[in-house]
Tab-separated table of C-alpha atoms in Angstrom:
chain	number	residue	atom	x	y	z
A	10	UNK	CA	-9.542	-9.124	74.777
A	11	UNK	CA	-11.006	-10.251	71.323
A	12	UNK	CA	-11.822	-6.819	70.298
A	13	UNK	CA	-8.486	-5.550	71.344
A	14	UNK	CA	-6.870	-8.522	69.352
A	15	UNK	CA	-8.850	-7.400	65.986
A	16	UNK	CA	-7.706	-3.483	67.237
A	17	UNK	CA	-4.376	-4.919	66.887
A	18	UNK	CA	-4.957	-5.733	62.808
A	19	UNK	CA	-5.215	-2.145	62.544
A	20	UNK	CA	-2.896	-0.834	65.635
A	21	UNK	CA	0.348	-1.769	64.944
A	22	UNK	CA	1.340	-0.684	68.723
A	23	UNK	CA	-0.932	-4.116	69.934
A	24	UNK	CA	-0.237	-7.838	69.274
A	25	UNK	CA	-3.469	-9.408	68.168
A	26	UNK	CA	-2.587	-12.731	68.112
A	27	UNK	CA	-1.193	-12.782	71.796
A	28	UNK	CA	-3.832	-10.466	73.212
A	29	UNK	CA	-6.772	-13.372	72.046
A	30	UNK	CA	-3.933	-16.009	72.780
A	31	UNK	CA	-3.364	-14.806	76.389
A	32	UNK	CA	-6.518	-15.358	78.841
A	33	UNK	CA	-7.572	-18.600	76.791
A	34	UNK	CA	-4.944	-20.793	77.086
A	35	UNK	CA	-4.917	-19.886	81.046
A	36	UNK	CA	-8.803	-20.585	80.867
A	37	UNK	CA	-8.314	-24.189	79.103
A	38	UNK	CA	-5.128	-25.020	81.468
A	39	UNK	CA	-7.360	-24.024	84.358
A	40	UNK	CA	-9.886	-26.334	83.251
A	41	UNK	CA	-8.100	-29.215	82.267
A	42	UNK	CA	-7.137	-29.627	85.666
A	43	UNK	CA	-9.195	-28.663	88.748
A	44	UNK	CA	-9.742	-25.001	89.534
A	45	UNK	CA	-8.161	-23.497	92.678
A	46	UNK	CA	-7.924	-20.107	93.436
A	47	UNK	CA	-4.288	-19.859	92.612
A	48	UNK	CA	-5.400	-19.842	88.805
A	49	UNK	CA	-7.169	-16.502	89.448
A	50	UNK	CA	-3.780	-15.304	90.716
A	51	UNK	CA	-2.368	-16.864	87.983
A	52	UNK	CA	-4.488	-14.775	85.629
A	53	UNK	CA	-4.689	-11.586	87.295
A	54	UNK	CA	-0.365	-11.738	87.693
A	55	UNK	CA	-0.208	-12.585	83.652
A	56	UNK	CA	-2.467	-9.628	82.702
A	57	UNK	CA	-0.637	-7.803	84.536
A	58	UNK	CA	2.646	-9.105	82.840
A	59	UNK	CA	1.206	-8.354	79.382
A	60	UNK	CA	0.384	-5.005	80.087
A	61	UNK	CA	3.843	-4.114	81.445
A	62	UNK	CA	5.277	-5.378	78.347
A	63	UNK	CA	2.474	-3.552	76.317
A	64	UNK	CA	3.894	-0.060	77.937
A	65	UNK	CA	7.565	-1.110	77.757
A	66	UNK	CA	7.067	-1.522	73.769
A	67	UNK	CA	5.382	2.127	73.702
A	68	UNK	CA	8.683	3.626	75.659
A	69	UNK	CA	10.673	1.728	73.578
A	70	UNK	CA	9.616	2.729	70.219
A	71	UNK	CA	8.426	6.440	71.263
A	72	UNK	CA	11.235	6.818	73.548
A	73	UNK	CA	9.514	8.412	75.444
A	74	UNK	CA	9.937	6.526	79.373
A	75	UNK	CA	8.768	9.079	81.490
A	76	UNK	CA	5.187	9.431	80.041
A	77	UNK	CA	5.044	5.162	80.418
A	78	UNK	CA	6.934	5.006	83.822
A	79	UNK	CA	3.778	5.285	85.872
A	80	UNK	CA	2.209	2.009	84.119
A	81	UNK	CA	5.134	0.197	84.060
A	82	UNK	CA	5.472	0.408	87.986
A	83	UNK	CA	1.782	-0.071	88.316
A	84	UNK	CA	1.656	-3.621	86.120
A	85	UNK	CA	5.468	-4.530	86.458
A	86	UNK	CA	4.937	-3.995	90.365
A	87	UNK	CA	1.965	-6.181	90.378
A	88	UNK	CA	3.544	-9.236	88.123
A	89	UNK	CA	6.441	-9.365	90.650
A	90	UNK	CA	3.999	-9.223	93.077
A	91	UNK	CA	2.112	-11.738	92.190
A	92	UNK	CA	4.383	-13.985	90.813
A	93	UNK	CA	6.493	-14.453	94.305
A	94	UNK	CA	3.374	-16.257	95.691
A	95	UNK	CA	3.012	-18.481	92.360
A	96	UNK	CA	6.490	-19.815	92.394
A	97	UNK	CA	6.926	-20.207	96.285
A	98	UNK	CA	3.607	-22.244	96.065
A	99	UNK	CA	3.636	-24.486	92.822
A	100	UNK	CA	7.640	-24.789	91.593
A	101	UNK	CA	6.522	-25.608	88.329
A	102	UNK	CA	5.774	-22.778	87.088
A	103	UNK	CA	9.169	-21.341	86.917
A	104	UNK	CA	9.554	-23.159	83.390
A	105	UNK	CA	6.801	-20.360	82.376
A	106	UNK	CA	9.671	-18.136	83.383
A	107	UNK	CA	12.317	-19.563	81.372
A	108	UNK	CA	10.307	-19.313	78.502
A	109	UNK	CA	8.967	-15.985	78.990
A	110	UNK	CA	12.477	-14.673	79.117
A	111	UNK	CA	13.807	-15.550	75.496
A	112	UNK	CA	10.037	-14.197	74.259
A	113	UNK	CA	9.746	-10.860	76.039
A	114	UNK	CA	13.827	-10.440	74.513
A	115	UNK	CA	12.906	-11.497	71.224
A	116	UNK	CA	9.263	-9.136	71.289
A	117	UNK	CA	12.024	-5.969	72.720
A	118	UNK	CA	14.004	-7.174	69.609
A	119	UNK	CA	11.152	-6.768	66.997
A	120	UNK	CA	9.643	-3.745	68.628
A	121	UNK	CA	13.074	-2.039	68.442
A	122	UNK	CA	13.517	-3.096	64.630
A	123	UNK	CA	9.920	-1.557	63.991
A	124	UNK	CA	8.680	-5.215	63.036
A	125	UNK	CA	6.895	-6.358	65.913
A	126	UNK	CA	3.944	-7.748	63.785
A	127	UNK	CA	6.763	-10.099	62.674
A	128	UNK	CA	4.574	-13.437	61.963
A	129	UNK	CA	7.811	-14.380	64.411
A	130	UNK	CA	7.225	-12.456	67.126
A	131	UNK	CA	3.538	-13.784	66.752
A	132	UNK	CA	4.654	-17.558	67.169
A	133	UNK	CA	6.613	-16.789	69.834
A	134	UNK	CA	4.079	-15.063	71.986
A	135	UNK	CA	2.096	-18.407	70.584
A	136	UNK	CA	4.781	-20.451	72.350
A	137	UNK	CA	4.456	-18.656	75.701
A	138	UNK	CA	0.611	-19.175	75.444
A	139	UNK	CA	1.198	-22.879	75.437
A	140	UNK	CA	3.642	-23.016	78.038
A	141	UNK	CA	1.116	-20.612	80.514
A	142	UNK	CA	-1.339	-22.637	79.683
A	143	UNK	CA	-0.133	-25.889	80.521
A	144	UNK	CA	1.558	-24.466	83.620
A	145	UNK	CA	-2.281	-23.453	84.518
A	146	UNK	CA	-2.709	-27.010	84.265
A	147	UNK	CA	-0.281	-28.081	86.636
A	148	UNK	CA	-1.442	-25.611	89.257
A	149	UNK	CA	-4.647	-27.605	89.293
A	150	UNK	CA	-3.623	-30.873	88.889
A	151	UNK	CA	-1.915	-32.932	91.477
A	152	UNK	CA	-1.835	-36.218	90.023
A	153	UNK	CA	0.573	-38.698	88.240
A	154	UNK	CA	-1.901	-39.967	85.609
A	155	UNK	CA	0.173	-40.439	82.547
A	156	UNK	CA	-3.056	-40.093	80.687
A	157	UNK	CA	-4.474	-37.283	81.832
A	158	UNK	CA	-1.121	-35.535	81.555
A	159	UNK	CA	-1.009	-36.722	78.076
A	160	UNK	CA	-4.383	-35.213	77.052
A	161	UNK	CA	-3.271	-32.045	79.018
A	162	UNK	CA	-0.565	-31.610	76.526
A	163	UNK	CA	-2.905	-32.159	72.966
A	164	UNK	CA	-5.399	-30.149	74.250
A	165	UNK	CA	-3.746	-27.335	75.321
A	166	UNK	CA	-1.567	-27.976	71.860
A	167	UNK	CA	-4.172	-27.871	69.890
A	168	UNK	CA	-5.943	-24.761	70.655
A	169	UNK	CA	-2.376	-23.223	70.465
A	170	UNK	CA	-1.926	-24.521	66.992
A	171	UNK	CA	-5.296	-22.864	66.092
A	172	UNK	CA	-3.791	-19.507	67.309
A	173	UNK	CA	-1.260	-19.870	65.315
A	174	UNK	CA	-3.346	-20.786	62.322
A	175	UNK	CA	-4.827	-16.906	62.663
A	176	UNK	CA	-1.108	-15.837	62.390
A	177	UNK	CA	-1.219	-16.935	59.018
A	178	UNK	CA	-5.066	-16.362	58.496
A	179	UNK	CA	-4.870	-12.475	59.120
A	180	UNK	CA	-1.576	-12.059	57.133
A	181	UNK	CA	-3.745	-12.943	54.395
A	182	UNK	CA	-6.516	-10.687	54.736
A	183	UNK	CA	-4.315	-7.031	55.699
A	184	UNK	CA	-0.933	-7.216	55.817
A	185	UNK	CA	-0.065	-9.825	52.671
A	186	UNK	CA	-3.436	-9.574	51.132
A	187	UNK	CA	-3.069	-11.194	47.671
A	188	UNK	CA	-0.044	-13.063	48.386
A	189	UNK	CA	-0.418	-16.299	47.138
A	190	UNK	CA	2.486	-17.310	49.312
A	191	UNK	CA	0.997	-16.320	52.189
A	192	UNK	CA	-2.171	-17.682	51.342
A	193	UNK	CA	-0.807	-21.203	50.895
A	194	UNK	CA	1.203	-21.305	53.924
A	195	UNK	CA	-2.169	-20.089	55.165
A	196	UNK	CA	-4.947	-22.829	53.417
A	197	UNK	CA	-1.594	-25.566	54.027
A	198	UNK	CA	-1.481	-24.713	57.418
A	199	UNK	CA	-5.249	-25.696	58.222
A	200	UNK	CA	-5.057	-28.180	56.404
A	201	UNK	CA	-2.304	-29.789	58.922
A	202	UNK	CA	-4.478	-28.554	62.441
A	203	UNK	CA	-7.526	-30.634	60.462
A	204	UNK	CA	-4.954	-33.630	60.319
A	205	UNK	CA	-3.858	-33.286	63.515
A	206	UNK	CA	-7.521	-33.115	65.093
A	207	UNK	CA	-8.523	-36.625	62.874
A	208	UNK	CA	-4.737	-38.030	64.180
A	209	UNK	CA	-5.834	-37.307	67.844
A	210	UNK	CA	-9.186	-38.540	67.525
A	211	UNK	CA	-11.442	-35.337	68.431
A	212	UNK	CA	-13.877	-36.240	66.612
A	213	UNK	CA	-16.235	-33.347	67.628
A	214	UNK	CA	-13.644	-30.595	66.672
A	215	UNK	CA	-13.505	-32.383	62.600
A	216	UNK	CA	-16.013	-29.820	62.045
A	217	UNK	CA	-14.864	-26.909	63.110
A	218	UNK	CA	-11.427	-27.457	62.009
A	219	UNK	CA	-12.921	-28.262	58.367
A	220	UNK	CA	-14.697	-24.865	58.610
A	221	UNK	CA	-11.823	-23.068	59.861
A	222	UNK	CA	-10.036	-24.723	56.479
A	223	UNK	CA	-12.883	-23.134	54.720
A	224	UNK	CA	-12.902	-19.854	56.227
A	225	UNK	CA	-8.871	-20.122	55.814
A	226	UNK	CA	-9.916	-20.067	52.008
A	227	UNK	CA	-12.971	-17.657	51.357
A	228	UNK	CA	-12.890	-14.981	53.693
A	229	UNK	CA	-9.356	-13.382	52.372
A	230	UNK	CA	-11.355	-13.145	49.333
A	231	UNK	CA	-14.338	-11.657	50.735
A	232	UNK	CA	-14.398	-7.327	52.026
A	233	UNK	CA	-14.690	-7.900	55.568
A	234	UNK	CA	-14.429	-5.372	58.477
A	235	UNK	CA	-11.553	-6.013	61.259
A	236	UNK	CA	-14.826	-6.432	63.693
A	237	UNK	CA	-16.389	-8.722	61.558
A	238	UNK	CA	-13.669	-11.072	61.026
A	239	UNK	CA	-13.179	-10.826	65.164
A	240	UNK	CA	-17.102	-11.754	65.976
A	241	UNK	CA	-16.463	-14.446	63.851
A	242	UNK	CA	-12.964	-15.804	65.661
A	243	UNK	CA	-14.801	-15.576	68.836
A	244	UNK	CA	-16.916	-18.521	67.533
A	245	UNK	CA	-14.354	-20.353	66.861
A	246	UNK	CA	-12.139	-19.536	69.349
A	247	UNK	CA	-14.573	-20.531	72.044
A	248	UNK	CA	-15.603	-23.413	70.197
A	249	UNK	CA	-12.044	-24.895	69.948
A	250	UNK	CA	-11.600	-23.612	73.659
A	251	UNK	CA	-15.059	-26.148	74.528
A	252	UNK	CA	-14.403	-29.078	72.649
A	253	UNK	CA	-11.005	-29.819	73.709
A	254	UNK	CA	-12.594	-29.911	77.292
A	255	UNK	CA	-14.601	-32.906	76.745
């Protein structure tokens, strides 16, 4: 998933962002709470979801359905499979519905206009993240401890504000390299996730969010490769993923 994320810098037929976005957030959810075998469901039926929207954009902007029909029976027909399970068994995750139903309409939108690398359309699949995320929390947690609800929500938030900190942070580096808009919506951007992570008090993510600042500044400078700038994300992907967990 990391690789294909980077692929998707240079493949304008793959969402980056969302691709990285997607099996993390369930991860940290998962984690958050306590793991039951209805998160591997939970994964397996949102992979499957991703893909079928993956295909749906290729028919859509080759037109051409019958070469994409097989996969989109194959991974639509497993999402609705999965997903009947899911909701009979833990109600709460219909809200995931309800928001993946305005983003899937607003990805068909951008995919139709040509622009589905939209920073948008990024945010939005962003938003989704979140929401799958903390619905993999819920799954796993049956409790009514205001607290640990509470720290549900800013750690799953927080890791989803770092995503979309690398909306802005590859802009700057392909697509709107040598903007100096983009780069200080960019560089002002991390500079609000390092104020967040001081105003929430995790103190053991100060220094990665400080580097991520850094890197926010340098690296558009610097010649890197896609796959370089991806080995380097999975640090700090995994790294955000970890210390929100403690």
């Amino acid at each position: 998933f990391f690789f294909q994320a980077e692929d998707g810098i240079r493949d304008k037929l793959v969402t980056g962002v969302q691709t990285c976005a997607l099996p993390i957030s369930i991860v940290v959810g998962s984690l958050l709470g306590t793991l039951r075998p209805l998160h591997l469901l939970l994964l397996v039926t949102w992979l499957a979801a991703y893909c079928a929207n993956f295909y749906l954009s290729l028919a859509m902007k080759t037109r051409r359905w019958s070469k994409y029909r097989p996969q989109l029976m194959v991974y639509g027909g497993a999402a609705a499979v999965g997903a009947v399970p899911l909701l009979n068994v833990e109600p709460q995750l219909w809200w995931i519905a309800a928001v993946a139903g305005p983003t899937f309409l607003l990805n068909a939108y951008f995919v139709r206009e040509r622009n589905e690398r939209s920073w948008l359309n990024d945010l939005a699949g962003i938003v989704l993240a979140f929401a799958v995320g903390f619905g993999a929390f819920h799954a796993g947690y049956d409790g009514a401890d205001r607290a640990v609800v509470e720290h549900a929500w800013r750690a799953i938030g927080i890791v989803s504000l770092y995503f979309a900190g690398t909306v802005f942070y590859v802009k700057t580096m392909i697509r709107e390299r040598g903007s100096a808009l983009w780069m200080r919506v960019s560089v002002g951007f991390h500079f609000g996730l390092l104020a967040v992570v001081l105003l929430m008090h995790y103190w053991w993510l100060v220094g990665v969010a400080a580097a991520a600042l850094m890197r926010s500044i340098v690296v558009p400078r610097l010649e890197w490769t896609p796959k370089r700038i991806g080995m380097v994300e999975i640090v700090f992907t995994m790294t955000f993923g970890l210390g929100v967990l403690r």
